[in-house]
Amino acid sequence: MARPGAACPPPARRVMVAARALLFWALVYSYCGVCACIAGLRLLWSIGRRPGETFRWVVRENPPACLNDPSLGTHCYVRIKDSGLRFHYVAAGERGKPLMLLLHGFPEFWYSWRHQLREFKSEYRVVALDLRGYGETDAPSHKENYKLDCLIADIKDILESLGYNKCVLIGHDWGGMIAWLVAICYPEMVTKLIVVNFPHPSVFTEYILRHPSQLIKSGYYFFFQMPWFPEFMFTLNDFKVLKSLFTSQATGIGRKGCRLTAEDIEAYLYVFSQPGALTGPINHYRTIFSCLPLQHHEVIMPTLLLWGERDAFMEVEMAEITRIYVKNHFRLTILSEASHWLQQDQPDIVNKLIWTFLKEETKRKRE
């Protein structure tokens, strides 16, 4: 609805806007169909080769020991008043210390920050959250409950429920998207922003429409628009797709990285093999095309962007373009031998870079 007193756009412009919207949604659903066809062919190929293995699904009733490792912190829960949802998180470090809030990507959960929970607890209250719909956090059934404004409000409400009014905010992948948006919408709540392998959202939406190569790499965004089928494809061959994401040569952690152990992989399989555990995470993507592009763009706090150059899902060119949206100190570090799973792939280097950024900003303020 137009604002009172605002001039109505001329007919030619309205037609142009409508045409662009039509082309955009035609692209979305056409590519969704292409991705679905490719997935269907893979399913048929798997059934033809190993029909007995295709639908195998191991029931995992007990979590692996690593998920209850006391060195990682304490498992906690907080219920948000407005939404009524209960969130699960793991916290390390003393209460009262500055808050460092960690937002994971897909398909991950709090455990992807295990190296950072151990590292930063000496000076921070480090909280690794299970996002809405993930792990032990409540998962609303309707996809409309996963719109970006709901996810942004979650972070604001959790911060307040933890007794803080500001934090160092760190996000990876989809958690990086949310971190950017929280920094844009609630700049007073973010003292420093650190994002791992996700560009500014405006860069992403503009770049993907102009670069077919990135459109292909982001094919899962379109595939996830379908109901139930993406979840089903993840379960095949006892969640082979999930394992491959972290271990395959194409998308996994490289030879020089800190590879996931068998127990680490089992932790992921335990969480995502629970009944209905994949629907919430995939619902995050099912409303994305109705939420972007953004109306507000600028980030006004000091920002660190870390990027694994071997990212199979995000082209590195987007990292440098991000600089134009940060109206404060901006530091970009690209690690040439690192994958998309950067904080797990190169934890020692990532932790050192974060420490340097945090100390550097503290020193700059004193001066």
Coordinates of C-alpha atoms in Angstrom, one line a residue:
M1 CA 0.0 0.0 0.0
A2 CA 1.3 3.4 -0.9
R3 CA 2.1 5.8 1.9
P4 CA -0.3 8.7 2.4
G5 CA 0.6 11.6 0.2
A6 CA 3.0 9.6 -2.0
A7 CA 2.6 9.8 -5.7
C8 CA 1.5 6.7 -7.5
P9 CA 4.0 5.3 -9.9
P10 CA 3.2 5.9 -13.6
P11 CA 1.5 3.0 -15.5
A12 CA 4.7 2.2 -17.5
R13 CA 6.7 1.7 -14.3
R14 CA 4.0 -0.4 -12.7
V15 CA 4.0 -2.7 -15.8
M16 CA 7.8 -2.9 -15.7
V17 CA 7.8 -3.8 -12.0
A18 CA 5.1 -6.4 -12.5
A19 CA 7.1 -7.9 -15.5
R20 CA 10.3 -8.1 -13.4
A21 CA 8.4 -9.8 -10.6
L22 CA 6.9 -12.3 -13.1
L23 CA 10.2 -13.1 -14.6
F24 CA 11.8 -13.5 -11.2
W25 CA 9.2 -16.0 -10.0
A26 CA 9.3 -17.8 -13.3
L27 CA 13.0 -18.2 -12.8
V28 CA 12.5 -19.4 -9.2
Y29 CA 10.0 -22.1 -10.1
S30 CA 11.6 -23.1 -13.3
Y31 CA 14.9 -23.7 -11.6
C32 CA 13.1 -25.5 -8.8
G33 CA 11.6 -27.9 -11.4
V34 CA 15.1 -28.5 -12.9
C35 CA 16.6 -29.3 -9.5
A36 CA 13.7 -31.6 -8.7
C37 CA 14.2 -33.5 -12.0
I38 CA 17.9 -33.9 -11.3
A39 CA 17.1 -35.2 -7.8
G40 CA 14.6 -37.6 -9.2
L41 CA 17.1 -39.0 -11.7
R42 CA 19.6 -39.5 -8.8
L43 CA 17.0 -41.3 -6.9
L44 CA 16.2 -43.7 -9.8
W45 CA 19.9 -44.3 -10.3
S46 CA 20.4 -45.2 -6.6
I47 CA 17.4 -47.5 -6.7
G48 CA 18.7 -49.2 -9.8
R49 CA 22.2 -49.7 -8.4
R50 CA 21.4 -50.6 -4.8
P51 CA 17.7 -50.9 -4.1
G52 CA 18.3 -52.4 -0.6
E53 CA 20.6 -49.6 0.5
T54 CA 18.6 -46.7 -0.9
F55 CA 15.9 -46.7 1.8
R56 CA 18.1 -47.8 4.7
W57 CA 17.7 -45.5 7.7
V58 CA 19.5 -46.4 11.0
V59 CA 17.6 -45.4 14.1
R60 CA 19.9 -43.5 16.4
E61 CA 18.4 -43.4 19.9
N62 CA 21.4 -42.2 22.0
P63 CA 23.6 -39.2 21.3
P64 CA 27.3 -39.8 20.8
A65 CA 29.5 -38.8 23.8
C66 CA 30.9 -35.7 22.1
L67 CA 27.6 -33.9 22.4
N68 CA 27.8 -34.1 26.1
D69 CA 31.5 -33.2 26.4
P70 CA 31.8 -30.9 29.5
S71 CA 34.7 -29.0 28.0
L72 CA 32.3 -27.5 25.4
G73 CA 30.0 -25.9 28.0
T74 CA 26.6 -26.4 29.6
H75 CA 23.4 -27.3 27.8
C76 CA 20.8 -24.7 28.6
Y77 CA 17.3 -23.7 27.5
V78 CA 15.4 -20.4 27.3
R79 CA 11.8 -19.8 26.4
I80 CA 11.0 -16.6 24.5
K81 CA 7.9 -14.8 25.7
D82 CA 6.6 -13.3 22.4
S83 CA 6.9 -16.5 20.3
G84 CA 6.6 -19.0 23.1
L85 CA 9.3 -21.1 21.6
R86 CA 12.0 -22.8 23.7
F87 CA 15.5 -22.5 22.4
H88 CA 18.4 -24.8 23.2
Y89 CA 22.0 -23.5 23.4
V90 CA 25.4 -24.5 24.8
A91 CA 27.1 -21.9 26.9
A92 CA 30.8 -21.7 28.0
G93 CA 32.5 -19.0 30.1
E94 CA 31.4 -17.2 33.2
R95 CA 28.1 -15.4 33.4
G96 CA 28.6 -11.6 33.3
K97 CA 31.4 -11.7 30.8
P98 CA 30.8 -10.0 27.4
L99 CA 28.5 -12.1 25.3
M100 CA 29.7 -13.8 22.1
L101 CA 26.7 -15.3 20.3
L102 CA 27.3 -17.9 17.6
L103 CA 24.8 -18.7 14.8
H104 CA 25.3 -21.9 12.8
G105 CA 24.6 -22.6 9.2
F106 CA 22.9 -25.5 7.3
P107 CA 23.0 -28.4 7.8
E108 CA 24.7 -27.7 11.1
F109 CA 23.7 -27.1 14.8
W110 CA 25.4 -25.7 17.9
Y111 CA 28.2 -28.4 17.7
S112 CA 29.7 -26.7 14.6
W113 CA 31.1 -24.1 17.0
R114 CA 32.9 -26.6 19.3
H115 CA 36.3 -25.2 18.6
Q116 CA 35.2 -21.6 19.3
L117 CA 33.3 -22.6 22.5
R118 CA 36.6 -23.9 24.0
E119 CA 38.7 -21.0 22.6
F120 CA 36.8 -17.9 23.6
K121 CA 35.3 -18.9 27.0
S122 CA 38.3 -17.4 28.8
E123 CA 37.2 -13.8 28.0
Y124 CA 33.6 -14.2 26.9
R125 CA 30.3 -15.8 27.8
V126 CA 30.1 -17.9 24.6
V127 CA 26.7 -19.1 23.5
A128 CA 26.2 -21.4 20.6
L129 CA 22.6 -21.5 19.7
D130 CA 20.4 -24.0 17.9
L131 CA 18.4 -21.8 15.5
R132 CA 14.6 -22.0 15.3
G133 CA 13.7 -25.5 14.0
Y134 CA 17.1 -27.1 14.6
G135 CA 18.2 -29.7 17.1
E136 CA 16.6 -29.4 20.5
T137 CA 15.1 -25.9 19.7
D138 CA 11.3 -25.9 19.1
A139 CA 10.3 -26.3 15.4
P140 CA 7.0 -24.6 14.4
S141 CA 5.2 -26.6 11.8
H142 CA 4.2 -23.9 9.4
K143 CA 6.8 -22.5 7.0
E144 CA 5.5 -18.9 7.5
N145 CA 7.0 -19.1 11.0
Y146 CA 10.5 -19.2 9.4
K147 CA 10.4 -15.8 7.6
L148 CA 13.5 -13.7 8.1
D149 CA 11.8 -11.2 10.4
C150 CA 10.9 -14.1 12.7
L151 CA 14.5 -15.3 12.7
I152 CA 15.9 -11.8 13.3
A153 CA 13.4 -11.3 16.2
D154 CA 14.6 -14.6 17.7
I155 CA 18.1 -13.3 18.1
K156 CA 17.0 -10.0 19.6
D157 CA 14.7 -11.8 22.1
I158 CA 17.3 -14.4 23.0
L159 CA 19.8 -11.6 23.7
E160 CA 17.4 -9.9 26.1
S161 CA 16.4 -13.2 27.7
L162 CA 20.1 -13.9 28.5
G163 CA 20.3 -10.6 30.3
Y164 CA 22.4 -8.8 27.7
N165 CA 21.7 -5.7 25.5
K166 CA 24.7 -6.2 23.2
C167 CA 27.1 -8.9 21.9
V168 CA 29.8 -9.9 19.6
L169 CA 27.8 -11.6 16.9
I170 CA 29.3 -14.4 14.8
G171 CA 27.5 -16.3 12.0
H172 CA 28.4 -18.9 9.4
D173 CA 26.5 -19.7 6.2
W174 CA 22.7 -19.2 6.9
G175 CA 23.6 -18.1 10.4
G176 CA 25.8 -15.5 8.6
M177 CA 22.7 -14.3 6.7
I178 CA 20.8 -13.8 10.0
A179 CA 23.9 -12.1 11.6
W180 CA 24.0 -9.6 8.8
L181 CA 20.3 -8.8 9.1
V182 CA 20.5 -8.5 12.9
A183 CA 23.4 -6.1 12.5
I184 CA 21.4 -4.0 10.0
C185 CA 18.1 -4.0 11.9
Y186 CA 19.4 -3.8 15.5
P187 CA 22.8 -2.1 15.2
E188 CA 22.8 -1.0 18.9
M189 CA 22.8 -4.7 19.9
V190 CA 25.9 -5.7 17.9
T191 CA 29.3 -4.3 19.1
K192 CA 31.3 -6.3 16.5
L193 CA 30.1 -8.5 13.6
I194 CA 32.0 -11.5 12.4
V195 CA 30.6 -13.5 9.4
V196 CA 32.0 -16.7 8.0
N197 CA 31.4 -17.6 4.3
F198 CA 28.3 -15.5 3.6
P199 CA 28.3 -12.2 1.8
H200 CA 26.1 -9.2 2.7
P201 CA 22.5 -10.3 1.7
S202 CA 22.2 -7.5 -0.9
V203 CA 25.4 -8.7 -2.6
F204 CA 24.1 -12.2 -2.6
T205 CA 20.7 -11.4 -4.2
E206 CA 22.3 -9.1 -6.8
Y207 CA 25.2 -11.4 -7.7
I208 CA 23.1 -14.6 -8.0
L209 CA 20.9 -13.0 -10.7
R210 CA 23.8 -11.8 -12.7
H211 CA 26.1 -14.9 -12.5
P212 CA 24.7 -18.3 -13.7
S213 CA 27.6 -20.1 -12.0
Q214 CA 26.4 -18.9 -8.6
L215 CA 22.8 -19.6 -9.5
I216 CA 23.8 -23.3 -10.1
K217 CA 25.8 -23.4 -6.8
S218 CA 22.8 -22.1 -5.0
G219 CA 20.5 -24.7 -6.6
Y220 CA 19.5 -26.1 -3.2
Y221 CA 17.7 -22.8 -2.4
F222 CA 15.4 -23.6 -5.3
F223 CA 15.1 -27.3 -4.6
F224 CA 14.1 -26.6 -1.0
Q225 CA 11.0 -24.7 -2.2
M226 CA 9.4 -28.1 -2.8
P227 CA 7.4 -29.7 0.0
W228 CA 8.6 -33.0 1.7
F229 CA 10.8 -34.2 -1.3
P230 CA 14.0 -32.5 -0.1
E231 CA 13.7 -34.0 3.3
F232 CA 13.1 -37.4 1.7
M233 CA 16.2 -37.1 -0.4
F234 CA 18.4 -36.4 2.6
T235 CA 17.3 -39.7 4.3
L236 CA 18.3 -41.9 1.4
N237 CA 21.2 -44.4 2.0
D238 CA 21.2 -43.5 5.7
F239 CA 21.7 -39.8 5.1
K240 CA 24.5 -40.2 2.6
V241 CA 24.0 -36.7 1.3
L242 CA 24.6 -35.2 4.7
K243 CA 27.8 -37.2 5.2
S244 CA 29.0 -36.3 1.7
L245 CA 28.5 -32.6 2.4
F246 CA 31.3 -32.7 5.0
T247 CA 33.5 -35.4 3.6
S248 CA 33.4 -35.5 -0.2
Q249 CA 36.1 -34.1 -2.3
A250 CA 33.7 -31.7 -4.0
T251 CA 32.1 -30.1 -1.0
G252 CA 33.8 -31.4 2.1
I253 CA 36.8 -30.3 4.2
G254 CA 40.0 -30.5 2.2
R255 CA 43.2 -32.5 2.7
K256 CA 44.8 -29.7 4.7
G257 CA 41.7 -29.1 6.9
C258 CA 40.8 -30.5 10.3
R259 CA 38.6 -33.3 9.1
L260 CA 35.6 -34.4 11.0
T261 CA 36.0 -37.5 13.1
A262 CA 33.7 -40.5 12.9
E263 CA 32.1 -39.3 16.2
D264 CA 31.7 -35.8 14.7
I265 CA 29.8 -37.2 11.7
E266 CA 27.7 -39.4 14.0
A267 CA 26.7 -36.3 16.0
Y268 CA 25.3 -34.7 12.8
L269 CA 23.6 -38.0 11.9
Y270 CA 22.1 -38.3 15.3
V271 CA 20.6 -34.8 15.3
F272 CA 19.2 -34.8 11.7
S273 CA 18.0 -38.4 11.7
Q274 CA 15.4 -37.7 14.4
P275 CA 11.8 -37.8 13.1
G276 CA 10.9 -34.5 11.5
A277 CA 14.4 -33.0 12.2
L278 CA 15.0 -31.8 8.7
T279 CA 11.7 -29.9 8.0
G280 CA 12.5 -27.0 10.3
P281 CA 16.0 -26.3 8.9
I282 CA 14.7 -26.6 5.3
N283 CA 11.7 -24.3 6.1
H284 CA 14.3 -21.5 6.7
Y285 CA 14.8 -21.5 2.9
R286 CA 11.1 -21.9 1.9
T287 CA 10.3 -18.2 2.5
I288 CA 13.5 -16.7 1.4
F289 CA 12.4 -15.4 -2.0
S290 CA 9.5 -13.5 -0.5
C291 CA 11.8 -11.7 2.0
L292 CA 14.6 -10.4 -0.2
P293 CA 15.8 -8.0 -1.5
L294 CA 16.4 -5.7 1.6
Q295 CA 15.1 -2.2 2.1
H296 CA 17.9 -1.3 4.4
H297 CA 21.5 -2.2 3.6
E298 CA 24.2 -0.5 5.7
V299 CA 26.2 -2.1 8.4
I300 CA 27.7 0.4 10.8
M301 CA 29.7 -1.6 13.3
P302 CA 33.3 -3.0 12.8
T303 CA 33.0 -6.1 10.7
L304 CA 35.2 -9.1 10.0
L305 CA 34.4 -11.4 7.0
L306 CA 36.3 -14.7 6.8
W307 CA 36.1 -16.8 3.7
G308 CA 37.3 -20.2 2.6
E309 CA 38.3 -19.9 -1.0
R310 CA 37.4 -23.5 -1.8
D311 CA 33.8 -22.9 -0.9
A312 CA 31.7 -25.1 -3.1
F313 CA 28.5 -23.1 -2.5
M314 CA 29.6 -19.4 -2.5
E315 CA 31.8 -17.7 -5.1
V316 CA 34.7 -15.7 -3.5
E317 CA 34.0 -12.6 -5.6
M318 CA 31.1 -11.8 -3.4
A319 CA 33.3 -11.4 -0.4
E320 CA 35.1 -8.3 -1.8
I321 CA 31.9 -6.7 -3.1
T322 CA 30.6 -6.9 0.5
R323 CA 33.0 -4.1 1.5
I324 CA 30.8 -1.4 0.0
Y325 CA 27.9 -2.0 2.5
V326 CA 30.0 -1.7 5.6
K327 CA 30.3 1.9 6.8
N328 CA 32.9 1.2 9.4
H329 CA 36.2 -0.7 9.8
F330 CA 36.0 -3.8 7.5
R331 CA 38.5 -6.6 7.4
L332 CA 38.3 -9.4 4.8
T333 CA 40.5 -12.5 5.1
I334 CA 40.4 -15.2 2.4
L335 CA 41.9 -18.6 3.3
S336 CA 43.1 -20.3 0.1
E337 CA 43.1 -23.9 1.3
A338 CA 39.8 -23.8 3.3
S339 CA 36.3 -25.0 2.5
H340 CA 32.8 -23.7 3.2
W341 CA 33.0 -25.3 6.7
L342 CA 35.6 -22.8 7.7
Q343 CA 35.4 -22.7 11.5
Q344 CA 35.6 -26.5 11.5
D345 CA 38.0 -26.8 8.7
Q346 CA 40.7 -24.3 10.0
P347 CA 39.7 -23.7 13.6
D348 CA 43.2 -22.6 14.8
I349 CA 43.6 -20.0 12.1
V350 CA 40.0 -18.8 12.4
N351 CA 40.3 -18.4 16.1
K352 CA 43.5 -16.5 15.8
L353 CA 41.9 -14.2 13.2
I354 CA 38.9 -13.5 15.4
W355 CA 41.2 -12.8 18.4
T356 CA 43.2 -10.4 16.3
F357 CA 40.1 -8.6 15.2
L358 CA 38.6 -8.3 18.7
K359 CA 41.9 -7.1 20.2
E360 CA 42.5 -4.7 17.3
E361 CA 39.1 -3.1 17.8
T362 CA 39.6 -2.8 21.6
K363 CA 43.0 -1.1 21.0
R364 CA 41.5 1.3 18.4
K365 CA 38.8 2.4 20.9
R366 CA 41.4 3.1 23.6
E367 CA 43.4 5.2 21.2

